[in-house]
Amino acid sequence: MTLNRREFTLSSVAALSTLAATPVWAMENSVNRRIVLASRPAGAPAVTNFRLEEQAVPEPAEGEVLLRTRYLSLDPYMRGRMNAGESYADRVELGEVMVGGTVSEVQASRHSDFAVGDLVSAYSGWQDYALSDGVGLMKLDPRISSPSYALGVLGMPGLTAYVGLLDIGEPKAGDTVVLAASTGAVGSVVGQIAKLKGCRVVGIAGAREKCEYAVKELGYDACVSHYDSDMAGQLAQACPDGIDVYFENVGGSSWNAVMPLLNNFARVPICGLIAHYNQTELPPGPDRLSVMQGLILQRSLKIQGFIISNYRHRIPAFIGDMSQWLAAGQIRYREDVVQGLENAPEAFLGLFSGANFGKLVVKVS
């Protein structure tokens, strides 16, 4: 990606006339591969919960565009959409295409605001092609060399990091900021923004390679591995003055190690709990809820969950700041790119074992 990019632009480039009688896309590919939800997982998802189908490529009606998926984002929130229960967003029904953010190219247009060749940020899901009436599509600058960044550092994960840390975490120079999944799509951005704000940053990651990357490449002051049996002791040693901000997106052993170290008036933004997504029952005791409630009261803790779709109003500020940080080389960003739509299910499963290193993206076409 060109790092001098300032913003996603919603302004239209020159609109094309009505779709020609024999569109080019029809000659490229007449098959739309779709990965649908075949069954609901009980516990950890499996490849058998997905099914690859083929259908004819749909044709756009008046006021619609045909989108071809270039990149597909794989994110932990998708696990919740596979469940039958109610949540903050609609579940995926059996036989429906799995949800997911995409970078797509307009292949055919019967919409005055979009031209063939436009790159857009969309929500087309796990498939080669999708129709759209234009609602929710966001044009990308055609000059960018890595449009997949719109699914990561300049997309939903980046915005999650920006809002969670700055709006809820409220870091101040000299604060100690701790974050789990510290080299992932969200965590890696959280840590680097915290460093830009003058904070001491301590990461929690899995593989030793990830901890080394966090310190040597991302500039963290320290990083501990949750694979180590003495992780809690290592974290306490790395945070001699306690913890002022803990950015939570994992839960489990990370939260257990952090909780006793939280300072008075510490802030805890929560955007995810991936360690618990595949649980089918409550974890074994002891019940520590009363301990946590006591700490919240005694130390005046601020613990706030947030859903990023409620913060769309922050997109302009986020894009402006993040584009400048990228252009100045102040934010480093890593992608884990998987080739081929057919490999999306297996790659998705790897999210829950830490197999990915960086933002997980599927290069579809």
PDB file of N, CA, C and O in Angstrom, residues 1 71-73 103 145-154 183-185 188 213 332-338 356-363:
ATOM      1  N   MET A   1       0.832  -1.201   0.000  1.00  0.00           N
ATOM      2  CA  MET A   1       0.000   0.000   0.000  1.00  0.00           C
ATOM      3  C   MET A   1       0.862   1.246   0.000  1.00  0.00           C
ATOM      4  O   MET A   1       1.870   1.311   0.676  1.00  0.00           O
ATOM      5  N   TYR A  71     -10.049  -9.651  -1.944  1.00  0.00           N
ATOM      6  CA  TYR A  71      -9.528 -10.078  -0.648  1.00  0.00           C
ATOM      7  C   TYR A  71     -10.694 -10.260   0.313  1.00  0.00           C
ATOM      8  O   TYR A  71     -11.652  -9.485   0.302  1.00  0.00           O
ATOM      9  N   LEU A  72     -10.574 -11.298   1.154  1.00  0.00           N
ATOM     10  CA  LEU A  72     -11.567 -11.592   2.177  1.00  0.00           C
ATOM     11  C   LEU A  72     -10.893 -11.528   3.541  1.00  0.00           C
ATOM     12  O   LEU A  72      -9.814 -12.101   3.736  1.00  0.00           O
ATOM     13  N   SER A  73     -11.515 -10.843   4.483  1.00  0.00           N
ATOM     14  CA  SER A  73     -11.007 -10.756   5.846  1.00  0.00           C
ATOM     15  C   SER A  73     -11.549 -11.915   6.670  1.00  0.00           C
ATOM     16  O   SER A  73     -12.735 -12.237   6.610  1.00  0.00           O
ATOM     17  N   VAL A 103     -12.466  -6.698   0.171  1.00  0.00           N
ATOM     18  CA  VAL A 103     -12.103  -5.697  -0.823  1.00  0.00           C
ATOM     19  C   VAL A 103     -12.509  -6.289  -2.163  1.00  0.00           C
ATOM     20  O   VAL A 103     -12.072  -7.387  -2.521  1.00  0.00           O
ATOM     21  N   SER A 145      -1.352   0.321  -3.459  1.00  0.00           N
ATOM     22  CA  SER A 145      -0.712  -0.897  -3.952  1.00  0.00           C
ATOM     23  C   SER A 145      -1.113  -2.131  -3.161  1.00  0.00           C
ATOM     24  O   SER A 145      -0.950  -3.251  -3.650  1.00  0.00           O
ATOM     25  N   SER A 146      -1.600  -1.961  -1.944  1.00  0.00           N
ATOM     26  CA  SER A 146      -2.038  -3.086  -1.114  1.00  0.00           C
ATOM     27  C   SER A 146      -3.447  -2.812  -0.604  1.00  0.00           C
ATOM     28  O   SER A 146      -3.637  -2.434   0.555  1.00  0.00           O
ATOM     29  N   PRO A 147      -4.449  -3.002  -1.447  1.00  0.00           N
ATOM     30  CA  PRO A 147      -5.816  -2.683  -1.030  1.00  0.00           C
ATOM     31  C   PRO A 147      -6.299  -3.521   0.142  1.00  0.00           C
ATOM     32  O   PRO A 147      -7.251  -3.138   0.822  1.00  0.00           O
ATOM     33  N   SER A 148      -5.648  -4.643   0.422  1.00  0.00           N
ATOM     34  CA  SER A 148      -6.058  -5.472   1.558  1.00  0.00           C
ATOM     35  C   SER A 148      -5.905  -4.741   2.882  1.00  0.00           C
ATOM     36  O   SER A 148      -6.509  -5.132   3.887  1.00  0.00           O
ATOM     37  N   TYR A 149      -5.119  -3.668   2.911  1.00  0.00           N
ATOM     38  CA  TYR A 149      -4.992  -2.873   4.138  1.00  0.00           C
ATOM     39  C   TYR A 149      -6.343  -2.316   4.589  1.00  0.00           C
ATOM     40  O   TYR A 149      -6.532  -2.014   5.763  1.00  0.00           O
ATOM     41  N   ALA A 150      -7.287  -2.190   3.645  1.00  0.00           N
ATOM     42  CA  ALA A 150      -8.621  -1.701   3.995  1.00  0.00           C
ATOM     43  C   ALA A 150      -9.380  -2.692   4.868  1.00  0.00           C
ATOM     44  O   ALA A 150     -10.421  -2.355   5.430  1.00  0.00           O
ATOM     45  N   LEU A 151      -8.863  -3.916   4.982  1.00  0.00           N
ATOM     46  CA  LEU A 151      -9.469  -4.919   5.852  1.00  0.00           C
ATOM     47  C   LEU A 151      -8.751  -5.023   7.188  1.00  0.00           C
ATOM     48  O   LEU A 151      -9.165  -5.794   8.053  1.00  0.00           O
ATOM     49  N   GLY A 152      -7.684  -4.240   7.358  1.00  0.00           N
ATOM     50  CA  GLY A 152      -6.876  -4.361   8.559  1.00  0.00           C
ATOM     51  C   GLY A 152      -6.557  -3.039   9.195  1.00  0.00           C
ATOM     52  O   GLY A 152      -7.393  -2.426   9.855  1.00  0.00           O
ATOM     53  N   VAL A 153      -5.340  -2.575   8.976  1.00  0.00           N
ATOM     54  CA  VAL A 153      -4.867  -1.381   9.665  1.00  0.00           C
ATOM     55  C   VAL A 153      -5.686  -0.146   9.305  1.00  0.00           C
ATOM     56  O   VAL A 153      -5.815   0.781  10.107  1.00  0.00           O
ATOM     57  N   LEU A 154      -6.257  -0.112   8.110  1.00  0.00           N
ATOM     58  CA  LEU A 154      -7.115   0.996   7.696  1.00  0.00           C
ATOM     59  C   LEU A 154      -8.585   0.586   7.633  1.00  0.00           C
ATOM     60  O   LEU A 154      -9.397   1.265   7.016  1.00  0.00           O
ATOM     61  N   THR A 183       0.316  -9.169  18.841  1.00  0.00           N
ATOM     62  CA  THR A 183       0.839  -9.027  17.477  1.00  0.00           C
ATOM     63  C   THR A 183      -0.248  -9.252  16.434  1.00  0.00           C
ATOM     64  O   THR A 183       0.040  -9.323  15.248  1.00  0.00           O
ATOM     65  N   GLY A 184      -1.495  -9.379  16.877  1.00  0.00           N
ATOM     66  CA  GLY A 184      -2.601  -9.604  15.953  1.00  0.00           C
ATOM     67  C   GLY A 184      -3.049  -8.333  15.262  1.00  0.00           C
ATOM     68  O   GLY A 184      -2.469  -7.256  15.439  1.00  0.00           O
ATOM     69  N   ALA A 185      -4.114  -8.463  14.498  1.00  0.00           N
ATOM     70  CA  ALA A 185      -4.591  -7.343  13.681  1.00  0.00           C
ATOM     71  C   ALA A 185      -4.977  -6.141  14.529  1.00  0.00           C
ATOM     72  O   ALA A 185      -4.695  -4.996  14.170  1.00  0.00           O
ATOM     73  N   SER A 188      -1.636  -5.363  17.582  1.00  0.00           N
ATOM     74  CA  SER A 188      -0.415  -4.725  17.085  1.00  0.00           C
ATOM     75  C   SER A 188      -0.607  -3.232  16.870  1.00  0.00           C
ATOM     76  O   SER A 188       0.330  -2.442  17.043  1.00  0.00           O
ATOM     77  N   TYR A 213       9.021 -10.369  17.922  1.00  0.00           N
ATOM     78  CA  TYR A 213       8.538  -9.401  16.928  1.00  0.00           C
ATOM     79  C   TYR A 213       7.934  -8.185  17.620  1.00  0.00           C
ATOM     80  O   TYR A 213       8.154  -7.036  17.194  1.00  0.00           O
ATOM     81  N   ARG A 332       3.846   0.005  12.034  1.00  0.00           N
ATOM     82  CA  ARG A 332       4.212  -1.151  11.229  1.00  0.00           C
ATOM     83  C   ARG A 332       3.025  -2.107  11.195  1.00  0.00           C
ATOM     84  O   ARG A 332       2.256  -2.193  12.152  1.00  0.00           O
ATOM     85  N   TYR A 333       2.915  -2.830  10.092  1.00  0.00           N
ATOM     86  CA  TYR A 333       1.733  -3.667   9.910  1.00  0.00           C
ATOM     87  C   TYR A 333       2.120  -4.937   9.172  1.00  0.00           C
ATOM     88  O   TYR A 333       2.883  -4.900   8.208  1.00  0.00           O
ATOM     89  N   ARG A 334       1.594  -6.049   9.649  1.00  0.00           N
ATOM     90  CA  ARG A 334       1.926  -7.356   9.073  1.00  0.00           C
ATOM     91  C   ARG A 334       0.653  -8.098   8.704  1.00  0.00           C
ATOM     92  O   ARG A 334      -0.309  -8.124   9.477  1.00  0.00           O
ATOM     93  N   GLU A 335       0.663  -8.714   7.533  1.00  0.00           N
ATOM     94  CA  GLU A 335      -0.457  -9.522   7.078  1.00  0.00           C
ATOM     95  C   GLU A 335      -0.043 -10.982   6.968  1.00  0.00           C
ATOM     96  O   GLU A 335       1.106 -11.302   6.667  1.00  0.00           O
ATOM     97  N   ASP A 336      -1.000 -11.868   7.192  1.00  0.00           N
ATOM     98  CA  ASP A 336      -0.846 -13.303   6.953  1.00  0.00           C
ATOM     99  C   ASP A 336      -1.823 -13.633   5.830  1.00  0.00           C
ATOM    100  O   ASP A 336      -3.026 -13.723   6.052  1.00  0.00           O
ATOM    101  N   VAL A 337      -1.309 -13.778   4.611  1.00  0.00           N
ATOM    102  CA  VAL A 337      -2.160 -13.905   3.429  1.00  0.00           C
ATOM    103  C   VAL A 337      -2.260 -15.368   3.005  1.00  0.00           C
ATOM    104  O   VAL A 337      -1.245 -16.030   2.763  1.00  0.00           O
ATOM    105  N   VAL A 338      -3.486 -15.857   2.918  1.00  0.00           N
ATOM    106  CA  VAL A 338      -3.776 -17.221   2.470  1.00  0.00           C
ATOM    107  C   VAL A 338      -4.271 -17.149   1.032  1.00  0.00           C
ATOM    108  O   VAL A 338      -5.092 -16.281   0.696  1.00  0.00           O
ATOM    109  N   ASN A 356      -2.101 -17.922  12.901  1.00  0.00           N
ATOM    110  CA  ASN A 356      -1.805 -16.759  12.054  1.00  0.00           C
ATOM    111  C   ASN A 356      -0.797 -15.853  12.739  1.00  0.00           C
ATOM    112  O   ASN A 356      -0.688 -15.815  13.967  1.00  0.00           O
ATOM    113  N   PHE A 357      -0.058 -15.110  11.920  1.00  0.00           N
ATOM    114  CA  PHE A 357       0.920 -14.142  12.430  1.00  0.00           C
ATOM    115  C   PHE A 357       0.646 -12.836  11.702  1.00  0.00           C
ATOM    116  O   PHE A 357       1.115 -12.608  10.606  1.00  0.00           O
ATOM    117  N   GLY A 358      -0.151 -11.974  12.317  1.00  0.00           N
ATOM    118  CA  GLY A 358      -0.583 -10.748  11.668  1.00  0.00           C
ATOM    119  C   GLY A 358      -2.034 -10.865  11.238  1.00  0.00           C
ATOM    120  O   GLY A 358      -2.729 -11.842  11.541  1.00  0.00           O
ATOM    121  N   LYS A 359      -2.506  -9.874  10.499  1.00  0.00           N
ATOM    122  CA  LYS A 359      -3.900  -9.839  10.050  1.00  0.00           C
ATOM    123  C   LYS A 359      -4.133 -10.947   9.041  1.00  0.00           C
ATOM    124  O   LYS A 359      -3.444 -11.032   8.015  1.00  0.00           O
ATOM    125  N   LEU A 360      -5.130 -11.802   9.284  1.00  0.00           N
ATOM    126  CA  LEU A 360      -5.419 -12.929   8.416  1.00  0.00           C
ATOM    127  C   LEU A 360      -6.336 -12.496   7.270  1.00  0.00           C
ATOM    128  O   LEU A 360      -7.453 -12.019   7.492  1.00  0.00           O
ATOM    129  N   VAL A 361      -5.838 -12.675   6.055  1.00  0.00           N
ATOM    130  CA  VAL A 361      -6.560 -12.260   4.851  1.00  0.00           C
ATOM    131  C   VAL A 361      -6.478 -13.381   3.813  1.00  0.00           C
ATOM    132  O   VAL A 361      -5.427 -14.031   3.688  1.00  0.00           O
ATOM    133  N   VAL A 362      -7.555 -13.593   3.096  1.00  0.00           N
ATOM    134  CA  VAL A 362      -7.562 -14.549   1.998  1.00  0.00           C
ATOM    135  C   VAL A 362      -7.518 -13.795   0.680  1.00  0.00           C
ATOM    136  O   VAL A 362      -8.338 -12.900   0.444  1.00  0.00           O
ATOM    137  N   LYS A 363      -6.530 -14.116  -0.152  1.00  0.00           N
ATOM    138  CA  LYS A 363      -6.477 -13.550  -1.494  1.00  0.00           C
ATOM    139  C   LYS A 363      -7.351 -14.440  -2.381  1.00  0.00           C
ATOM    140  O   LYS A 363      -6.997 -15.569  -2.703  1.00  0.00           O
TER     141      LYS A 363
END
